[in-house]
PDB file of C-alpha atoms in Angstrom:
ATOM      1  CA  UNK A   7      88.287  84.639 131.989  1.00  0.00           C
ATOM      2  CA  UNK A   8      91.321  83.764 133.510  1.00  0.00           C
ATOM      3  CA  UNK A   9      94.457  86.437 134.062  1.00  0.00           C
ATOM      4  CA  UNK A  10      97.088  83.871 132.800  1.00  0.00           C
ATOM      5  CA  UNK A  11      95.090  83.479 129.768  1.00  0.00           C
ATOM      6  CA  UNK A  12      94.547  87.594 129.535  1.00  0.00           C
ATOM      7  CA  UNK A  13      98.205  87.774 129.568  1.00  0.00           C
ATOM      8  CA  UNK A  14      98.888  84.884 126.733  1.00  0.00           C
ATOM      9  CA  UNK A  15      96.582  87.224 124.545  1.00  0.00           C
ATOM     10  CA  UNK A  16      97.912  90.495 125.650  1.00  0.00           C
ATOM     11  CA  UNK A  17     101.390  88.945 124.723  1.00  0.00           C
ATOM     12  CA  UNK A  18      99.710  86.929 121.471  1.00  0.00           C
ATOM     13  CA  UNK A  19      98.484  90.117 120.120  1.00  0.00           C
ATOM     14  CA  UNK A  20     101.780  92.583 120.820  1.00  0.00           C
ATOM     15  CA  UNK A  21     103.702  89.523 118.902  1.00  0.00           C
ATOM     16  CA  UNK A  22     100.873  89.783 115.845  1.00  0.00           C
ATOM     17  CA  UNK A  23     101.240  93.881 116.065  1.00  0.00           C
ATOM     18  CA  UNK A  24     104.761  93.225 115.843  1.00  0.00           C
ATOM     19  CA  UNK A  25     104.649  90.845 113.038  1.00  0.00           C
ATOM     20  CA  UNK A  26     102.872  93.534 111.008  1.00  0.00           C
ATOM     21  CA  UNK A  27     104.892  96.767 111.508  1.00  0.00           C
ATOM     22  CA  UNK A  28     107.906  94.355 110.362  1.00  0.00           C
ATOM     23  CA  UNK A  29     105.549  94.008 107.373  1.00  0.00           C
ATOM     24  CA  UNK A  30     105.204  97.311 107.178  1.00  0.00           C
ATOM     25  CA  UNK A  31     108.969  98.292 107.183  1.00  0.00           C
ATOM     26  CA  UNK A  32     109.030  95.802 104.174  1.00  0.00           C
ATOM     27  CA  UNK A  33     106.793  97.750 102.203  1.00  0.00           C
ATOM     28  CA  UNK A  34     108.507 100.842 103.528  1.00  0.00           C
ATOM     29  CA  UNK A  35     111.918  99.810 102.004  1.00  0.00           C
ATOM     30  CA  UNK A  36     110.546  98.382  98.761  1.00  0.00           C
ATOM     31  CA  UNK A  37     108.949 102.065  98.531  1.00  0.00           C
ATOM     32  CA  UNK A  38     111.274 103.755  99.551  1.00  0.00           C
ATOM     33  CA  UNK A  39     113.835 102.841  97.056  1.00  0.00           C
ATOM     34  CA  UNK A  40     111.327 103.639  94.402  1.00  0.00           C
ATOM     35  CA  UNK A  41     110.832 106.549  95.103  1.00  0.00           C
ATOM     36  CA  UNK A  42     114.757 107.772  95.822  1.00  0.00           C
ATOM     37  CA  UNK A  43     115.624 106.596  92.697  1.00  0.00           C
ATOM     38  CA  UNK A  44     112.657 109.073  91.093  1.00  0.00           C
ATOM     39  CA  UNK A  45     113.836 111.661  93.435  1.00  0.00           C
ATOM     40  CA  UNK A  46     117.269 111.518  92.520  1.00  0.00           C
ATOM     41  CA  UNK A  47     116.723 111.269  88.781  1.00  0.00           C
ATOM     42  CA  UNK A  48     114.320 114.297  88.862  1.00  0.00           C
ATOM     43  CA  UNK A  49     116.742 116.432  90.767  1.00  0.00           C
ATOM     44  CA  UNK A  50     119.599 115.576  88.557  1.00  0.00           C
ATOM     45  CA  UNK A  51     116.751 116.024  84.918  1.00  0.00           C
ATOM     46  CA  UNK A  52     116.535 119.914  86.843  1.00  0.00           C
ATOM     47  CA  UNK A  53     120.252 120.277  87.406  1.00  0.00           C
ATOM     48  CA  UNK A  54     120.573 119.457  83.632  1.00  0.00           C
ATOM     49  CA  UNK A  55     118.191 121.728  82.694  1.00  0.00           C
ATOM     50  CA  UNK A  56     119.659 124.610  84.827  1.00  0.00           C
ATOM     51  CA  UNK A  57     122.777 124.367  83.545  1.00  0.00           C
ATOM     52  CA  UNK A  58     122.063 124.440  80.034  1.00  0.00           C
ATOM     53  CA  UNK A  59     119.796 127.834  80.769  1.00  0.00           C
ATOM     54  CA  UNK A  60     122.327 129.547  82.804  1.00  0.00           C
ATOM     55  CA  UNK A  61     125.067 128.534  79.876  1.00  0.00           C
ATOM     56  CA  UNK A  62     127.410 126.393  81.848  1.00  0.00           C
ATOM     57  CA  UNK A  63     127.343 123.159  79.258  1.00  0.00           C
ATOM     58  CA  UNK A  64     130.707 123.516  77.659  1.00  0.00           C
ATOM     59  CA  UNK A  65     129.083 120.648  74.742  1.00  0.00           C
ATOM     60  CA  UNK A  66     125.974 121.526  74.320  1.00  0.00           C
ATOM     61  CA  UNK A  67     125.102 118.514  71.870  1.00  0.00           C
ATOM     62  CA  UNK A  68     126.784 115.876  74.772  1.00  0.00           C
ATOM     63  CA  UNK A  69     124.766 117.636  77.143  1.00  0.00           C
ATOM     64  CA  UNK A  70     121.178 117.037  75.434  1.00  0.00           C
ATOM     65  CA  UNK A  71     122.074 113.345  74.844  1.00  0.00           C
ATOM     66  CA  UNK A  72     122.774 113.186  78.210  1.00  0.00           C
ATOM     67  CA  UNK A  73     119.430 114.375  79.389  1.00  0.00           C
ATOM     68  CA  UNK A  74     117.856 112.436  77.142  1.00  0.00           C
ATOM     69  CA  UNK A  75     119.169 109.558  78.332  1.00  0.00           C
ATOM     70  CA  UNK A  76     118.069 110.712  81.782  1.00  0.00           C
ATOM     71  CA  UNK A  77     114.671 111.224  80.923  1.00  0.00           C
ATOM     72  CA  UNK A  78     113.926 108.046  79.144  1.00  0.00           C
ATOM     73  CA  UNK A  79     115.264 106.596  82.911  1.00  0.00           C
ATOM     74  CA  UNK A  80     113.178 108.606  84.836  1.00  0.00           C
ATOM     75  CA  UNK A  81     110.371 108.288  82.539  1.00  0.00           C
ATOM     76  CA  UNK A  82     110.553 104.179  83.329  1.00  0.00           C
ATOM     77  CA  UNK A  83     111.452 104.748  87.000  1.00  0.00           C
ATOM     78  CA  UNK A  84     107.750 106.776  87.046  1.00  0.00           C
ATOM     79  CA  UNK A  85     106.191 104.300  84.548  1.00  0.00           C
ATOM     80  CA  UNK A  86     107.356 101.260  87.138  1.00  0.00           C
ATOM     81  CA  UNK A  87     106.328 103.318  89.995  1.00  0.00           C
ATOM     82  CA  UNK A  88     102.467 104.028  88.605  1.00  0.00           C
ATOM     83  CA  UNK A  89     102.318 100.450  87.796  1.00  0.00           C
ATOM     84  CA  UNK A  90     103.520  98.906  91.490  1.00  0.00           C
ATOM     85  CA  UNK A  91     102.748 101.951  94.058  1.00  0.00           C
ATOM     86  CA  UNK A  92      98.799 100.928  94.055  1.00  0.00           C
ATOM     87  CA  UNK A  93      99.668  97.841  95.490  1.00  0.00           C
ATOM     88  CA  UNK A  94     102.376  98.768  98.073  1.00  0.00           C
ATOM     89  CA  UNK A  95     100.303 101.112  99.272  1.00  0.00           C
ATOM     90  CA  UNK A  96      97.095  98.603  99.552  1.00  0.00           C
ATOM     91  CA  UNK A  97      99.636  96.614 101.240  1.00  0.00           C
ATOM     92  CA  UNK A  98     100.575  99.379 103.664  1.00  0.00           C
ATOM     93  CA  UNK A  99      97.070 100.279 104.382  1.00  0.00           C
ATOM     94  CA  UNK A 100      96.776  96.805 105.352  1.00  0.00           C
ATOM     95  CA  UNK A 101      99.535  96.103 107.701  1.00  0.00           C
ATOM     96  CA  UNK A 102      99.486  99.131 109.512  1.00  0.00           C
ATOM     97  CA  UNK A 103      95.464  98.588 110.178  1.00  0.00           C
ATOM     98  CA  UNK A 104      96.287  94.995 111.434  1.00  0.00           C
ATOM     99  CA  UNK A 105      98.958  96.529 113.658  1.00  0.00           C
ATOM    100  CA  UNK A 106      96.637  99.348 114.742  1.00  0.00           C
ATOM    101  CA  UNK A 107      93.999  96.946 115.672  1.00  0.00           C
ATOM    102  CA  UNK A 108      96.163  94.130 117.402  1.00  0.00           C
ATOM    103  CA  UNK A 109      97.268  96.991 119.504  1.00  0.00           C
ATOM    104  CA  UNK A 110      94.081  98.254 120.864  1.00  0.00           C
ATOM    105  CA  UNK A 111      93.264  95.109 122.002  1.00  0.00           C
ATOM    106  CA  UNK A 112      96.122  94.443 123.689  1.00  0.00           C
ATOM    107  CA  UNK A 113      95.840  98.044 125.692  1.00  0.00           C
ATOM    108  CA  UNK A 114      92.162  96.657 126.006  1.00  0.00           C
ATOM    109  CA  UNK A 115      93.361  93.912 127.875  1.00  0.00           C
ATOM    110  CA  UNK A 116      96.215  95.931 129.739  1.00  0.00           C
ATOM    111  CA  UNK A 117      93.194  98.532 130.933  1.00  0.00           C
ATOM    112  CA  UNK A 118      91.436  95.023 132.600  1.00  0.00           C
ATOM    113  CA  UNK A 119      95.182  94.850 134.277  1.00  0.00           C
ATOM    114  CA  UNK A 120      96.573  92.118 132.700  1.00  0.00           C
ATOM    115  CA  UNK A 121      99.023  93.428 130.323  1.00  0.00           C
ATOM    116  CA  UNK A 122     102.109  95.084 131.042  1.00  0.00           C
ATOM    117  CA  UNK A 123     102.897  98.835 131.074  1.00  0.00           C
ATOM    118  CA  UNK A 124     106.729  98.262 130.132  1.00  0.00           C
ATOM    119  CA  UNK A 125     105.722  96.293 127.489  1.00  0.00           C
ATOM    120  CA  UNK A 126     103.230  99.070 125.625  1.00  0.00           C
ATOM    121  CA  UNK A 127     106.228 101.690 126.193  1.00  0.00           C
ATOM    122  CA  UNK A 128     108.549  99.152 123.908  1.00  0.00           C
ATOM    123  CA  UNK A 129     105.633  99.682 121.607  1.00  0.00           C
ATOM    124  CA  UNK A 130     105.270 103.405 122.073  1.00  0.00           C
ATOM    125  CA  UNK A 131     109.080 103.806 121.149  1.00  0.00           C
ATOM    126  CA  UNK A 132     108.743 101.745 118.030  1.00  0.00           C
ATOM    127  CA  UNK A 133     105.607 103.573 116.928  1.00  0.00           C
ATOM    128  CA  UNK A 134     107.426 106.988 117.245  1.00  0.00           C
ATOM    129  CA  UNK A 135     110.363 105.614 115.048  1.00  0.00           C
ATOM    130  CA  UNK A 136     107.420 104.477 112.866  1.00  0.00           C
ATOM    131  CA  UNK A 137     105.767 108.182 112.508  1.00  0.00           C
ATOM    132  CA  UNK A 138     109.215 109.128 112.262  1.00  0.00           C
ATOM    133  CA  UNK A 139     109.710 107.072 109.072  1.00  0.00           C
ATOM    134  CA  UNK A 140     106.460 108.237 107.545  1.00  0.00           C
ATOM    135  CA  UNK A 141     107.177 111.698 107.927  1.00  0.00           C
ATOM    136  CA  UNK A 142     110.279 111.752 106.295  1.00  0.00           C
ATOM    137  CA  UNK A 143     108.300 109.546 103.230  1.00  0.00           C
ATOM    138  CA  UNK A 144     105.702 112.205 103.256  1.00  0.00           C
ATOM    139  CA  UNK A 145     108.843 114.678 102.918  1.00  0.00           C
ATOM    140  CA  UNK A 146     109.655 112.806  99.757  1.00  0.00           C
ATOM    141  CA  UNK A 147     106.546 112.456  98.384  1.00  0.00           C
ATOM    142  CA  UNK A 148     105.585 115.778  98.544  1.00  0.00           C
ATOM    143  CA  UNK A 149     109.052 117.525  97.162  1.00  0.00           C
ATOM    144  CA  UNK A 150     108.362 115.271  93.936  1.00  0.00           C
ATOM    145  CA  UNK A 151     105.001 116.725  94.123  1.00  0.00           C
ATOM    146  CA  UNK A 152     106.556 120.429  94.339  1.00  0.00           C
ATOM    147  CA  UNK A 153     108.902 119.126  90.796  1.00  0.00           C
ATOM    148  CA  UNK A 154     105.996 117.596  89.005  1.00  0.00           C
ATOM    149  CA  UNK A 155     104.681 121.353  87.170  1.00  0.00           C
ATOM    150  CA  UNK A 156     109.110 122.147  86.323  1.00  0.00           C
ATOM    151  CA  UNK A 157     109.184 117.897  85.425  1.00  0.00           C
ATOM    152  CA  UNK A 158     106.773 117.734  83.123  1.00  0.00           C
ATOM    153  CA  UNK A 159     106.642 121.460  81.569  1.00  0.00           C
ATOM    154  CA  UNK A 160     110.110 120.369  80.390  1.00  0.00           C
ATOM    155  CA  UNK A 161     109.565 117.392  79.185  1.00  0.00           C
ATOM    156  CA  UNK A 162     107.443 116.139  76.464  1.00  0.00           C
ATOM    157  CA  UNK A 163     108.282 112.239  76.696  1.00  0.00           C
ATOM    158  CA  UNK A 164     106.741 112.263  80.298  1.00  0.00           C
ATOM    159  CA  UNK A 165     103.674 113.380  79.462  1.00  0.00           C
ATOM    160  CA  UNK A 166     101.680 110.517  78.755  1.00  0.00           C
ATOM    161  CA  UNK A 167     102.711 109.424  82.481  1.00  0.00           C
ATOM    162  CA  UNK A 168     101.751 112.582  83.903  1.00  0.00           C
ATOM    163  CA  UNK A 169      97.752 112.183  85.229  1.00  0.00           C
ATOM    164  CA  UNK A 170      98.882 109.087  86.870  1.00  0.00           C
ATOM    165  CA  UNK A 171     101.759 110.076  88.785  1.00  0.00           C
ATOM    166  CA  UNK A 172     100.484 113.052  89.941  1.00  0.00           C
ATOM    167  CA  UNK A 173      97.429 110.503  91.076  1.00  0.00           C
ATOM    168  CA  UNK A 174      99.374 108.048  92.455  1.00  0.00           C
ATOM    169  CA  UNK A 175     101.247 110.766  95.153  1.00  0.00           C
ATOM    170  CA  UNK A 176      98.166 112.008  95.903  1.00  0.00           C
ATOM    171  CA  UNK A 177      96.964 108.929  96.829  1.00  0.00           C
ATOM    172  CA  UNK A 178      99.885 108.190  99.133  1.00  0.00           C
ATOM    173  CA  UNK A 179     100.086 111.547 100.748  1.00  0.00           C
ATOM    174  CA  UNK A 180      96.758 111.093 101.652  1.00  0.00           C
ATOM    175  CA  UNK A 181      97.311 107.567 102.927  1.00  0.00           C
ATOM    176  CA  UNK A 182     101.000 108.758 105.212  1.00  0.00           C
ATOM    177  CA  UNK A 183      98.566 111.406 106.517  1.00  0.00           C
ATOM    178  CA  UNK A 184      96.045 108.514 107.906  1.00  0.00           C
ATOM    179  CA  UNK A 185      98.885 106.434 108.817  1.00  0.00           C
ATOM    180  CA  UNK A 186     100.517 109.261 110.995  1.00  0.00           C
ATOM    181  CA  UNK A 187      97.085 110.090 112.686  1.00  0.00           C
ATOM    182  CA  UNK A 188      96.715 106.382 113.296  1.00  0.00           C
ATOM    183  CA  UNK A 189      99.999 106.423 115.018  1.00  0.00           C
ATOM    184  CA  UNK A 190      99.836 109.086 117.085  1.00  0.00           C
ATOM    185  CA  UNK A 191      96.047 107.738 118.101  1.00  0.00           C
ATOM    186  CA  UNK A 192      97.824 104.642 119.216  1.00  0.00           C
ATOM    187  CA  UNK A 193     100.940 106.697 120.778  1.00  0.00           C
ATOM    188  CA  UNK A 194      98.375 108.770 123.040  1.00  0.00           C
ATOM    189  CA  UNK A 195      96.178 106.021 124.221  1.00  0.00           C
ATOM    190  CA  UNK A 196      99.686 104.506 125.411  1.00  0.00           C
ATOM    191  CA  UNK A 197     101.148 107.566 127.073  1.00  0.00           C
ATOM    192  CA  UNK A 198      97.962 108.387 129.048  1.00  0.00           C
ATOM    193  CA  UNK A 199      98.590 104.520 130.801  1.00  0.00           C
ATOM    194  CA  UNK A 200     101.875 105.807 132.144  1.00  0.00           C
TER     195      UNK A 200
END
């Protein structure tokens, strides 16, 4: 096999690995905003609450119409999210696997010496910034996980969503958890080159 053709696939397959983490960080923002809006409507639903415990709704009739109306939201934003998560995070799985592989064979390649080291520390930076991204996802999904027994105790209308929300961040804990160990995998092999 000839070294200018090692290098056109060491260079083929960083482009490919590239073309999937900018799949990935698709997914990521189509996610992402999901889940913020869930966030941010749970945290408010538990502000409500608070205040109406600790006596600090001046109407108390405007202020149960008002979390109402905030539940019925965050009861669709959860409904929307069971329904879609299953395939962004199929879709995740996916990408990031593609990327994972692409990369090993380019370092396979680069550990026959045709590759180049400056190139695989490009990499290494943007798979750092990619563990970084996951972690503060996992962050996310496990504070609505720490909400979900206040959530639902409170609220009757969400409880027919319940088993499958609490499913559904299971599931994607479990899968940032792979993805990080993935990373770093990759982020090791590429620092013991250097």
């Amino acid at each position: 096999m000839s070294s200018q053709k090692d290098e056109k696939d060491f260079n083929r397959l960083l482009e490919k690995a590239e073309a999937h983490q900018k799949a990935l960080n698709s997914v990521y923002k189509s996610t992402v905003q999901l889940v913020n809006e869930i966030k941010n409507r749970s945290h408010k639903y538990m502000h409500q609450v608070s205040d109406v415990e600790d006596g600090l709704v001046e109407n108390v009739k405007q202020s149960d119409e008002s979390i109402e109306e905030n539940i019925k939201i965050l009861a669709l934003n959860i409904d929307k999210f069971n329904q879609t998560i299953g395939d962004y995070v199929s879709e995740f799985s996916e990408e990031l696997c593609q990327m994972i592989e692409a990369l090993n064979q380019a370092m396979d390649l680069h550990l026959k010496g045709k590759g180049s080291l400056t190139k695989l520390l490009r990499v290494r930076r943007t798979l750092l910034y990619l563990d970084l991204l996951i972690r503060k996802f996992k962050n996310k999904i496990v504070s609505l996980q720490l909400m979900n027994n206040a959530l639902f105790s409170f609220s009757m209308e969400m409880k027919n969503i319940q088993d499958a929300y609490k499913s559904n961040l299971i599931t994607i804990n479990t899968e940032m958890t792979a993805a990080l160990e993935h990373c770093d995998g990759i982020i090791q092999r590429i620092e013991k080159l250097s």
